[in-house]
Short mmCIF file of C-alpha atoms in Angstrom, two decimals:
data_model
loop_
_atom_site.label_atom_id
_atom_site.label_comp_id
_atom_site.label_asym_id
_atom_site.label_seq_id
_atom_site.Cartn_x
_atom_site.Cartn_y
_atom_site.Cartn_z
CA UNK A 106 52.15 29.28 31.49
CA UNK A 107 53.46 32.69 32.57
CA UNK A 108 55.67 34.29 30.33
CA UNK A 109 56.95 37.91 29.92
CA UNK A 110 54.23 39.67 28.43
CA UNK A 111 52.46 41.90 30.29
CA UNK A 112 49.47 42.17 27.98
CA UNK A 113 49.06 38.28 27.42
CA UNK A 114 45.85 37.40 29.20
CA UNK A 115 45.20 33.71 27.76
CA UNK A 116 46.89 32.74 31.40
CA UNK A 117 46.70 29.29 32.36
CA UNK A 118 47.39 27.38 35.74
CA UNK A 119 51.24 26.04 36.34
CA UNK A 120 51.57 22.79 37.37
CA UNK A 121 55.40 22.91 38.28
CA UNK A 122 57.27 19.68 38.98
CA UNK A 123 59.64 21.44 41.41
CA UNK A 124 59.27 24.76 43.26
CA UNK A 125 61.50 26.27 45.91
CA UNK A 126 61.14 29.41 48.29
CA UNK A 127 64.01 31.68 48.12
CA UNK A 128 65.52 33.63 50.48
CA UNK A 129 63.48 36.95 49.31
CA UNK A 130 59.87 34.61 50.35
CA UNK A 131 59.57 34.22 46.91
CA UNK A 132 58.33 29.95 46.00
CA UNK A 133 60.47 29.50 42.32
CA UNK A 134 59.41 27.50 39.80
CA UNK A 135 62.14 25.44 38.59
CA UNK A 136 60.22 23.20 35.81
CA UNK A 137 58.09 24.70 33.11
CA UNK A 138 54.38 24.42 32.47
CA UNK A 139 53.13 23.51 28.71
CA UNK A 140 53.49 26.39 26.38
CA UNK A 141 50.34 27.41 25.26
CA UNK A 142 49.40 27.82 21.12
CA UNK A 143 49.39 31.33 20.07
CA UNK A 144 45.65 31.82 19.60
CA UNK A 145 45.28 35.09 19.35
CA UNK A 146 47.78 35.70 17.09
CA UNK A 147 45.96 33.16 14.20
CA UNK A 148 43.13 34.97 15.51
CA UNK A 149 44.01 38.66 14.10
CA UNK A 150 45.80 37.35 11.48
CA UNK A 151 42.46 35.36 10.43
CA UNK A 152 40.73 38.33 11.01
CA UNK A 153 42.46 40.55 8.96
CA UNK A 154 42.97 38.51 5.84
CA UNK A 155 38.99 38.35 5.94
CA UNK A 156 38.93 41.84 6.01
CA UNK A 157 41.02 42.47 4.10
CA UNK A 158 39.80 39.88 1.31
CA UNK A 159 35.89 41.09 1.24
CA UNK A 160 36.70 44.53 1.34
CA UNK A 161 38.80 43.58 -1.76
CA UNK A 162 36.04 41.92 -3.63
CA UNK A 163 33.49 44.75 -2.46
CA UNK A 164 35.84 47.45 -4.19
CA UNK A 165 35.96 45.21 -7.59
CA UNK A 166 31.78 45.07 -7.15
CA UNK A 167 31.98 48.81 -7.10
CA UNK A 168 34.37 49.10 -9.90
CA UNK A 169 32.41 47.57 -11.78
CA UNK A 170 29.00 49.13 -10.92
CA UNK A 171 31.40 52.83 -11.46
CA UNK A 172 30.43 53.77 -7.48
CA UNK A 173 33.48 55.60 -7.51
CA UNK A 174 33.13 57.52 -4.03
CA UNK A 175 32.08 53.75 -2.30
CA UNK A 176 35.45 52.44 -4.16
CA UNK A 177 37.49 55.33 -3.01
CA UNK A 178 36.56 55.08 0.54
CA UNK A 179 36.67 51.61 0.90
CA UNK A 180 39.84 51.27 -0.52
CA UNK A 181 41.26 53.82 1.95
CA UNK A 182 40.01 52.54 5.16
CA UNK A 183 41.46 48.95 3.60
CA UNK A 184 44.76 50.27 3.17
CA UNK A 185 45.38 52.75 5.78
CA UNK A 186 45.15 50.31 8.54
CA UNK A 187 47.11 47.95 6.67
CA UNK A 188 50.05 49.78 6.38
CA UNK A 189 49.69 50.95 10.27
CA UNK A 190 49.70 47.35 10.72
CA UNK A 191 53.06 46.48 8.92
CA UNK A 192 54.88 49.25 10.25
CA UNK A 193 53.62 48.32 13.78
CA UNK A 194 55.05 44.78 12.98
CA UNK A 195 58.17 45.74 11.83
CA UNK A 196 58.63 48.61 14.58
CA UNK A 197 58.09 45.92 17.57
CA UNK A 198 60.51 43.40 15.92
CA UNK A 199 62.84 45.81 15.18
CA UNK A 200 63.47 44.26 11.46
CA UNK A 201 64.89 47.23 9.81
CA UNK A 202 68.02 46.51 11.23
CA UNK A 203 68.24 42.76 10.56
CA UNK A 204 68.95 40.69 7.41
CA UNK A 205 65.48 39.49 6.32
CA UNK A 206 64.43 40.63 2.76
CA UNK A 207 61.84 37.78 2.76
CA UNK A 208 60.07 39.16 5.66
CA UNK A 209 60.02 42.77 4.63
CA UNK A 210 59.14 42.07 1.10
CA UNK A 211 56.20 40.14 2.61
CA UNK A 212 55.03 43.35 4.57
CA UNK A 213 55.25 45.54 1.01
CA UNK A 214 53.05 43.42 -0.57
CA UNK A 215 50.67 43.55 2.65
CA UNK A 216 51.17 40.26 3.94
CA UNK A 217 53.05 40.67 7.07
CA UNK A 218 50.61 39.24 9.71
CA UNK A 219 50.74 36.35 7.62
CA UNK A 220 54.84 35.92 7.85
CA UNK A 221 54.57 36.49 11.42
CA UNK A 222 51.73 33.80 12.33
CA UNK A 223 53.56 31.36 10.73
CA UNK A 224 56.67 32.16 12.68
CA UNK A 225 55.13 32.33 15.60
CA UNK A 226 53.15 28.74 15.23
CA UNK A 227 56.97 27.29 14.18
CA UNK A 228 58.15 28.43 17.37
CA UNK A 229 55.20 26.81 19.44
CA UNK A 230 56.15 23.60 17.23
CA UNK A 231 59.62 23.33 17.75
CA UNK A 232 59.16 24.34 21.54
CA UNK A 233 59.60 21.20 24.32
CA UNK A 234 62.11 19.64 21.79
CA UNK A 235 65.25 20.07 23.65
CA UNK A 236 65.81 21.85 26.88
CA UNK A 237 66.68 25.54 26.89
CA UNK A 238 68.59 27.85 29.49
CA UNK A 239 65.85 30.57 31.02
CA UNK A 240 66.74 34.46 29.95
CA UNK A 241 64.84 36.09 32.65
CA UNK A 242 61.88 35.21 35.51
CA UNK A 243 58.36 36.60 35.98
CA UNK A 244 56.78 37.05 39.30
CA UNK A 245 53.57 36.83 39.51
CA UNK A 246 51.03 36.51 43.10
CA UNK A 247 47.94 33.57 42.67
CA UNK A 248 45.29 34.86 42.85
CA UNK A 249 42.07 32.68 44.13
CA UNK A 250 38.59 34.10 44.67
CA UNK A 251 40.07 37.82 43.40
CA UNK A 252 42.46 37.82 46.52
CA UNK A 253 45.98 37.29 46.83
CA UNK A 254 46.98 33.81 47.73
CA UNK A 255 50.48 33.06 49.14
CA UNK A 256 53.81 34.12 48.96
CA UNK A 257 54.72 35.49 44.72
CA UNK A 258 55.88 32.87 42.39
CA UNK A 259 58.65 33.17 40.06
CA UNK A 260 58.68 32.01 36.55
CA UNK A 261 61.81 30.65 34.63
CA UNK A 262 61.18 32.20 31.33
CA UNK A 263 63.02 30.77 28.04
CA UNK A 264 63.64 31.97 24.89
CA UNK A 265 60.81 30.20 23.11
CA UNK A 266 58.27 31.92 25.23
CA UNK A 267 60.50 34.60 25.30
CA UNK A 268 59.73 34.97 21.35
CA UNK A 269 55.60 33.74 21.68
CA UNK A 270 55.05 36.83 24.57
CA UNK A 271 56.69 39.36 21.27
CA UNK A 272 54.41 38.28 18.74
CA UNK A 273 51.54 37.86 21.15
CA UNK A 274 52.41 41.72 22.13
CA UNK A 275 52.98 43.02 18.39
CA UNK A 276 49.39 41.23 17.33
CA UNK A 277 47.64 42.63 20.01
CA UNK A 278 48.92 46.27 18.83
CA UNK A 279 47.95 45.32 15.43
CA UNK A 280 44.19 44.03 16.32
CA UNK A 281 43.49 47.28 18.35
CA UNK A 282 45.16 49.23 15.17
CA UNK A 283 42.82 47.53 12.79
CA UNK A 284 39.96 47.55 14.75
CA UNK A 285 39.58 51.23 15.36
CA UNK A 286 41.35 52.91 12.51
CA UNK A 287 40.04 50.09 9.96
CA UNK A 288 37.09 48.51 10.92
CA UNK A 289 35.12 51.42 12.65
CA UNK A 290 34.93 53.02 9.78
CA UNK A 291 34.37 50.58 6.97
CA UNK A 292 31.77 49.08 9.39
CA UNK A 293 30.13 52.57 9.14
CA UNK A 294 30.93 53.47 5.57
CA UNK A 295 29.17 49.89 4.80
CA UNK A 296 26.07 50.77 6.57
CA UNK A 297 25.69 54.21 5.55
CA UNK A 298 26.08 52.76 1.64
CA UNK A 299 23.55 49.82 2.51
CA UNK A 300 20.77 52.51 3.78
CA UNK A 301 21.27 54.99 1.00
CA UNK A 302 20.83 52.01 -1.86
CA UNK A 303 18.23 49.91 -0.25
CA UNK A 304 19.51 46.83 -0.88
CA UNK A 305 22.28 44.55 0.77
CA UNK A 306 25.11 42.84 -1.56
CA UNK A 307 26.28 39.65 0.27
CA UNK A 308 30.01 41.15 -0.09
CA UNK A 309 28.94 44.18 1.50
CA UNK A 310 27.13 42.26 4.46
CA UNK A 311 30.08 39.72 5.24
CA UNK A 312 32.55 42.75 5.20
CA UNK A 313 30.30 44.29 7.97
CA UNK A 314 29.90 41.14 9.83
CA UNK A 315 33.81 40.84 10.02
CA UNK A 316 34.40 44.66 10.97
CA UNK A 317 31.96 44.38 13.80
CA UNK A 318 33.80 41.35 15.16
CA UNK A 319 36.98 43.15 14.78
CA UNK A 320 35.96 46.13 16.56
CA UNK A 321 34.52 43.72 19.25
CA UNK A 322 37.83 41.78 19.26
CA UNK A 323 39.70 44.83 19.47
CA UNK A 324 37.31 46.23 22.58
CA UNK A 325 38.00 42.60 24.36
CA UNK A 326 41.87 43.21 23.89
CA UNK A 327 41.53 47.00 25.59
CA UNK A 328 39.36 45.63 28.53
CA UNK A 329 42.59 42.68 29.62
CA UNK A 330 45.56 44.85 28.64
CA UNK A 331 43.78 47.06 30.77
CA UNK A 332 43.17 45.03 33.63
CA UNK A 333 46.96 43.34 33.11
CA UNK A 334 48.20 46.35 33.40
CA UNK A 335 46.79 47.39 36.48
CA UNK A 336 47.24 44.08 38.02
CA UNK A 337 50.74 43.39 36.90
CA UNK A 338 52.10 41.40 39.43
CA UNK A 339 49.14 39.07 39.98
CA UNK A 340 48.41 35.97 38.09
CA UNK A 341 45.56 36.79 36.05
CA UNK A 342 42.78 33.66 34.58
CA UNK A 343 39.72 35.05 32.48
CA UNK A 344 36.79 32.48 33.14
CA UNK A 345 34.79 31.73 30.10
CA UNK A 346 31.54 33.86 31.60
CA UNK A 347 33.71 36.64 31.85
CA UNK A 348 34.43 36.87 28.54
CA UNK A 349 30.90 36.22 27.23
CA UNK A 350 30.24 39.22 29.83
CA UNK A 351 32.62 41.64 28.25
CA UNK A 352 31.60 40.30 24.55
CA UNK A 353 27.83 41.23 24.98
CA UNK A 354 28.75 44.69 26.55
CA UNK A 355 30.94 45.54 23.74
CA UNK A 356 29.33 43.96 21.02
CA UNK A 357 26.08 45.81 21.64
CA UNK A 358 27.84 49.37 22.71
CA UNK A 359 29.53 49.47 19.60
CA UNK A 360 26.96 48.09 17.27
CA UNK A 361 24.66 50.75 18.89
CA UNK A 362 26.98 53.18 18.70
CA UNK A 363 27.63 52.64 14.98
CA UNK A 364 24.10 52.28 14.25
CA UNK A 365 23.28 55.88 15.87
CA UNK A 366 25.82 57.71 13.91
CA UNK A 367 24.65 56.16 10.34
CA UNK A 368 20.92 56.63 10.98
CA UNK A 369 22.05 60.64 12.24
CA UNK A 370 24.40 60.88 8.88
CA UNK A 371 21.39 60.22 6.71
CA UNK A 372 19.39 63.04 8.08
CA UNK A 373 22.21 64.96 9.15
CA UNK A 374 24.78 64.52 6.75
CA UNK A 375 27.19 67.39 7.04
CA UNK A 376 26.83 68.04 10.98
CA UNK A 377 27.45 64.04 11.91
CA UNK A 378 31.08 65.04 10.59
CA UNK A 379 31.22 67.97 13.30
CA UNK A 380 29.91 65.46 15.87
CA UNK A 381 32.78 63.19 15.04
CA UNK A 382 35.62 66.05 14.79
CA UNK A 383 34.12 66.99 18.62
CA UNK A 384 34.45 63.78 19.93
CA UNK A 385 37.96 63.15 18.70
CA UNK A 386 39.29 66.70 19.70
CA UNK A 387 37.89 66.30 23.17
CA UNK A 388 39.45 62.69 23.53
CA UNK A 389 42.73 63.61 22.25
CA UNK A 390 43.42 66.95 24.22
CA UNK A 391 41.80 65.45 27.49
CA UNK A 392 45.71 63.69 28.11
CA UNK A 393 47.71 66.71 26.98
CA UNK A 394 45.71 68.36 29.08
CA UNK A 395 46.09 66.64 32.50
CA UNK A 396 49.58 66.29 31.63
CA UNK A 397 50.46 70.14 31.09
CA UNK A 398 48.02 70.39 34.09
CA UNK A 399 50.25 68.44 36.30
CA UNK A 400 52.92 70.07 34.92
CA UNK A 401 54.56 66.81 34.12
CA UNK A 402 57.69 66.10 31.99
CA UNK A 403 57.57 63.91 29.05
CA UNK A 404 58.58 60.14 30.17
CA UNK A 405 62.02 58.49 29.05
CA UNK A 406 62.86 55.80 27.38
CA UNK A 407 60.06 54.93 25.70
CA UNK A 408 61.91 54.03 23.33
CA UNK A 409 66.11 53.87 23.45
CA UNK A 410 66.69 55.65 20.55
CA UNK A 411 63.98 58.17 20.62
CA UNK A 412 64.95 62.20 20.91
CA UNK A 413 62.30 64.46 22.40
CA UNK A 414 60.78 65.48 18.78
CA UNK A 415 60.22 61.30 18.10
CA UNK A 416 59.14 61.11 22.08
CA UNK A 417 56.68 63.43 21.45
CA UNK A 418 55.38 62.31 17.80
CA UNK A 419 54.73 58.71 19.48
CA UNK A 420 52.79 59.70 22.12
CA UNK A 421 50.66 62.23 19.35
CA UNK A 422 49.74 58.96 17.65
CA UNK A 423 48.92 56.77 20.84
CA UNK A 424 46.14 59.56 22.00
CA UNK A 425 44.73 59.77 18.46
CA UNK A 426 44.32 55.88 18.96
CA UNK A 427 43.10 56.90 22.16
CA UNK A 428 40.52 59.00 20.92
CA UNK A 429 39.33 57.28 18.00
CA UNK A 430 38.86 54.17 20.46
CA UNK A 431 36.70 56.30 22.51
CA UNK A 432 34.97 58.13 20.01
CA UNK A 433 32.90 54.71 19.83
CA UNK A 434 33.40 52.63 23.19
CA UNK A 435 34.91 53.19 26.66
CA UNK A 436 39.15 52.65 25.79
CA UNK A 437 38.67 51.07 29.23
CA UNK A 438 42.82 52.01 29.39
CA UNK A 439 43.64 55.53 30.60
CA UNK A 440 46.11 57.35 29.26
CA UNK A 441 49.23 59.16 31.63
CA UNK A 442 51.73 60.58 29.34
CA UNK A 443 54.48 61.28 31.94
CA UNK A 444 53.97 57.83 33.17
CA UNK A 445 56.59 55.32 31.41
CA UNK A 446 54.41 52.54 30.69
CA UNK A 447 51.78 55.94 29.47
CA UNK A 448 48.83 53.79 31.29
CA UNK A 449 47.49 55.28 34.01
CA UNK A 450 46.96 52.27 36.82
CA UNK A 451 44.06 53.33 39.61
CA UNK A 452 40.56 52.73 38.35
CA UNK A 453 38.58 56.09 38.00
CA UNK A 454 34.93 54.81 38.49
CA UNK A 455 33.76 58.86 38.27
CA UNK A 456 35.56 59.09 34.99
CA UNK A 457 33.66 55.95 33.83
CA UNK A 458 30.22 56.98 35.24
CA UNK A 459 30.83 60.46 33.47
CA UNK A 460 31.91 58.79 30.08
CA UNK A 461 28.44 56.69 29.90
CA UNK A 462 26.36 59.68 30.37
CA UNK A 463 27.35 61.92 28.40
CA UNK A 464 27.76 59.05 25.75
CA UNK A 465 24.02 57.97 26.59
CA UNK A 466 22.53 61.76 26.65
CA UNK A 467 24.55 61.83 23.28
CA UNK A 468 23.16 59.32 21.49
CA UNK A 469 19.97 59.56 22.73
CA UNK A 470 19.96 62.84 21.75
CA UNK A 471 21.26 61.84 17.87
CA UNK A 472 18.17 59.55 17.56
CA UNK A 473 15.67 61.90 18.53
CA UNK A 474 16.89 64.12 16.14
CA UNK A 475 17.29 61.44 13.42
CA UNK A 476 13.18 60.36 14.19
CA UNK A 477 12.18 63.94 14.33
CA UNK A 478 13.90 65.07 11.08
CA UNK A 479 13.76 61.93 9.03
CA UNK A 480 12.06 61.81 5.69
CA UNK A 481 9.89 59.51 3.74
CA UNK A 482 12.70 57.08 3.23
CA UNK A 483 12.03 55.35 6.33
CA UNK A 484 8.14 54.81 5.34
CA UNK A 485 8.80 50.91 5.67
CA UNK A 486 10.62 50.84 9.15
CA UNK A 487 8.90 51.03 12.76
CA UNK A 488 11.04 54.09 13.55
CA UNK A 489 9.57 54.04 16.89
CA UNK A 490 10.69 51.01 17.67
CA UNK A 491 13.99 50.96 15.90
CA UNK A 492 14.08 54.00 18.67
CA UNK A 493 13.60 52.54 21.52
CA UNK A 494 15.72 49.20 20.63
CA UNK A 495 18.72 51.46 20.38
CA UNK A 496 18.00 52.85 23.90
CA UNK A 497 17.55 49.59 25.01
CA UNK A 498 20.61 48.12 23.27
CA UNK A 499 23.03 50.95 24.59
CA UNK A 500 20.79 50.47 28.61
CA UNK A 501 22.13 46.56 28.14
CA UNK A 502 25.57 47.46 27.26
CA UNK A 503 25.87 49.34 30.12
CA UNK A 504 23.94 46.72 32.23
CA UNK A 505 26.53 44.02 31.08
CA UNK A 506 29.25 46.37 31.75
CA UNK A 507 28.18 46.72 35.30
CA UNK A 508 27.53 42.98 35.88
CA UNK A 509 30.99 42.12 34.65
CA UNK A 510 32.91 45.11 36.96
CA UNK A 511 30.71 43.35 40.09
CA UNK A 512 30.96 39.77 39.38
CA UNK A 513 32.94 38.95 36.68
CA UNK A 514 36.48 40.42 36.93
CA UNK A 515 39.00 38.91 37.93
CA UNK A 516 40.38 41.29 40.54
CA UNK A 517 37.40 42.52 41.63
CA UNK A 518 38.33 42.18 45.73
CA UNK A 519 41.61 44.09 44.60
CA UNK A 520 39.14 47.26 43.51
CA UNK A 521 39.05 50.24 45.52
CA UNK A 522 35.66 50.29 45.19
CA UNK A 523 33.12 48.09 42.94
CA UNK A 524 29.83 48.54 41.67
CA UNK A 525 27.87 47.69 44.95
CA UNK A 526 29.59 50.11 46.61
CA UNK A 527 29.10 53.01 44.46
CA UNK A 528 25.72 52.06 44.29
CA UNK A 529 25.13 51.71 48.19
CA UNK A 530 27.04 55.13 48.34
CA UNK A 531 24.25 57.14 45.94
CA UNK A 532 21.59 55.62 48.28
CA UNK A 533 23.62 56.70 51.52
CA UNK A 534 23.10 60.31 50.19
CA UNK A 535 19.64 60.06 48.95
CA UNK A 536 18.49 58.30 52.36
CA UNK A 537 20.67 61.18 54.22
CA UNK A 538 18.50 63.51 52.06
CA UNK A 539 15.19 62.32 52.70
CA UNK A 540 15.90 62.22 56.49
CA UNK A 541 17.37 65.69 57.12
CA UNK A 542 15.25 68.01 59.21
CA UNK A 543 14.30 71.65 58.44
CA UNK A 544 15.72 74.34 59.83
CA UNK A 545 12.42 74.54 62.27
CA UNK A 546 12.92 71.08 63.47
CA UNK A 547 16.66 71.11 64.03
CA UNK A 548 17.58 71.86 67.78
CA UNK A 549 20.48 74.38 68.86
CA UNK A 550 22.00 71.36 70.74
CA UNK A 551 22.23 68.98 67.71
CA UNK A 552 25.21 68.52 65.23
CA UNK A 553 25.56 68.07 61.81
CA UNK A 554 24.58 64.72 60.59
CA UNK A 555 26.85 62.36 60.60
CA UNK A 556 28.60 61.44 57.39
CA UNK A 557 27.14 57.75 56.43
CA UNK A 558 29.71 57.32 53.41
CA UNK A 559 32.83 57.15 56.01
CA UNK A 560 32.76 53.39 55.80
CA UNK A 561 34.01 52.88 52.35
CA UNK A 562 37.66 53.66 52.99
CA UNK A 563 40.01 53.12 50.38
CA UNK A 564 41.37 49.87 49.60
CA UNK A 565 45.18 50.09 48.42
CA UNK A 566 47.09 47.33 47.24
CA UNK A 567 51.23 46.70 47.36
CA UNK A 568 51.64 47.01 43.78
CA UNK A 569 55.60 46.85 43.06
CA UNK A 570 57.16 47.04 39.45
CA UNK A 571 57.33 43.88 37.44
CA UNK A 572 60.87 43.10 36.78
CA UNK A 573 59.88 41.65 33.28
CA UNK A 574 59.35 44.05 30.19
CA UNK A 575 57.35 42.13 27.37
CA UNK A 576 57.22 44.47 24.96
#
């Protein structure tokens, strides 16, 4: 069922009992749909109580074996995201001001996501018990084939799902939190350890197993929120191939990605930290930059009771999220800092082309260095081929990418332009190219050719503002 939260894209079909069409054209649903269970909120709380948990027994292993630097670091990338992650919870359900001791003593002693999944699953079991007054309505257009499909819809929303669309919100926060600022690094720190000791503690391999599906969780969250952002007021419905799409194409970016870094760090290991500081400069001036460009004025009320100073000190730590996200995948959302929602809605496909070059050249570039440099410690591997499986790894990433942007998403006749088109648009030139004259054969009489790309107009959509705020 619809509800209010914007980045909630577990959306299924309504089956309303009773629907009528307003005076605006607008068909309202009178009769809810079945509230659907909060899956992805068990799913990052699972998720990071298994992190959590083997990164604990790995730093007892350690203690034990006196690896004091492993310990060190893989206590800190434990409890660094952990604490982002309580304060995130807390911020978003605005406890601090309420009377709860049991729920903030729960997020002192780490265990917040815990509290809040089992509030959330007693709200989904004491919802449908007795009927509730709606607090707001959510309009939404059907979508069917990627198109538009009949006049909007309107969606009674009640306080039940009213509560299920916060914690669904908060938890998403919290996944992308912990899988960037957590998991990225322990997932690397992990590796890195495993390569310099030569041998693999079962600890140590579950605790990467987990951080790479947190990372790829985390990915899978940026790629909706980003496309239920830009789509607000349509109806979006994930298939399931979709999903496997996106799950291949970031699974296998970031586990190449990863993978390139560690094997450049053990040849490397003092310049893979300049690498790293590059990356997340670049990423986190590149929206201060096209803001002060634009000369643009810092948004209001992003939050009500935030001055300038805290204005400014939130949006600091959204683009070092930002940057740390793309520091090892395409963020797939785009940042505009003196837009209110700070999401930037049209779909840049040169940006995106330009990211996965430069990232490809990159880490191509990091591997031939790594094979050209590396020492005797590799005597047992088929470097070669470890070579070329990371090209080829980082080649289907981007293949998957593209298959999913052509076939797979949801709003794909909504898109300005798609992959086909771009595609058909480089050959355009190239043909064009390849068929010009020389100056010798070109007549007085004869005008410049013509320009074959005119076709592909832009396709706009009537976006309007969705009168629901999730968040």
């Amino acid at each position: 069922m619809e509800n209010n939260n914007k980045t909630d894209h577990d959306i299924t079909e309504v089956a309303p009992q009773q629907s009528v069409v307003n005076e605006n054209g607008f068909m309202t649903v009178i009769n809810h749909s079945r509230i659907r269970p909060p899956f992805s909120v068990v799913c990052t709380t699972v998720l990071y109580c298994a992190e959590f948990i083997c990164a604990a027994v790995l730093c007892s292993f350690y203690r034990k074996t006196d690896d004091v630097v492993w310990m060190g670091l893989s206590i800190t990338f434990m409890l660094v995201p952990s604490v982002l992650t309580q304060l995130t919870l807390t911020f978003v359900h605005r406890d601090l001001g309420k009377d709860r001791p049991l729920v903030l003593f729960m997020h002192l002693l780490q265990m917040g996501p815990i509290i809040r999944c089992i509030e959330a699953l007693m709200v989904y079991c004491q919802a449908g018990r007795k009927e509730e007054p709606y607090v707001t309505i959510s309009r939404k257009i059907k979508l069917k084939h990627g198109r538009g499909l009949g006049p909007a819809l309107e969606w009674e929303i009640g306080h039940t799902e009213r509560k299920l669309a916060v914690h669904r919100n908060a938890f998403k926060r919290t996944a992308v939190i912990q899988a960037f600022l957590g998991s990225t690094p322990q997932l690397t720190l992990q590796l890195y350890a495993t390569i310099q000791e030569k041998y693999i503690l079962p600890a140590r391999l579950a605790l990467m197993i987990i951080s790479l599906i947190s990372i790829t969780y985390g990915a899978l969250v940026c790629s909706v929120l980003a496309i239920q952002i830009k789509y607000d007021d349509y109806k979006i419905r994930m298939k399931p191939i979709a999903y496997l799409c996106m799950i291949l194409w970031r699974g296998l970016e970031i586990a190449t990605r990863v993978t390139t870094l560690v094997l450049f760090s053990t040849v490397f290991t003092h310049w893979v930290v300049l690498v790293g500081l590059i990356n997340l400069l670049v990423f986190f001036f590149q929206p201060w930059v096209e803001f002060w460009v634009r000369r643009a004025s810092l948004p209001e009320n992003v939050e009500t009771n935030f001055s300038k100073l805290g204005t400014t000190v939130v949006l600091c730590m959204v683009t070092f999220l930002y940057a740390c996200i793309n520091i090892f995948c395409w963020s797939a959302v785009q940042l505009d800092l003196a837009d209110h929602d700070l999401v930037e809605k049209l779909t840049r496909w040169r940006r995106l082309a330009i990211y996965y070059t430069l990232r490809f050249g990159e880490n191509v570039t990091l591997i031939i260095l790594w094979y050209h440099f590396k020492t005797d410690f590799y005597e047992y591997v088929c470097t070669p081929l470890l070579v070329v499986q990371l090209i080829v790894c980082y080649s289907l990433a981007v293949l998957f990418m593209l298959v999913f942007h052509q076939f797979c998403h949801p709003c794909r006749r909504l898109l300005h332009y798609n992959v086909e088109d771009c595609l058909l648009c480089a050959c355009c030139w190239k043909k064009r190219e390849s068929l010009q004259p020389t100056d010798s054969e070109v007549a007085p009489q004869y005008a410049a050719p013509p320009d074959l790309t005119s076709h592909l107009t832009e396709r706009e959509t009537d976006i309007v503002d969705d009168i629901l705020d999730a968040a």
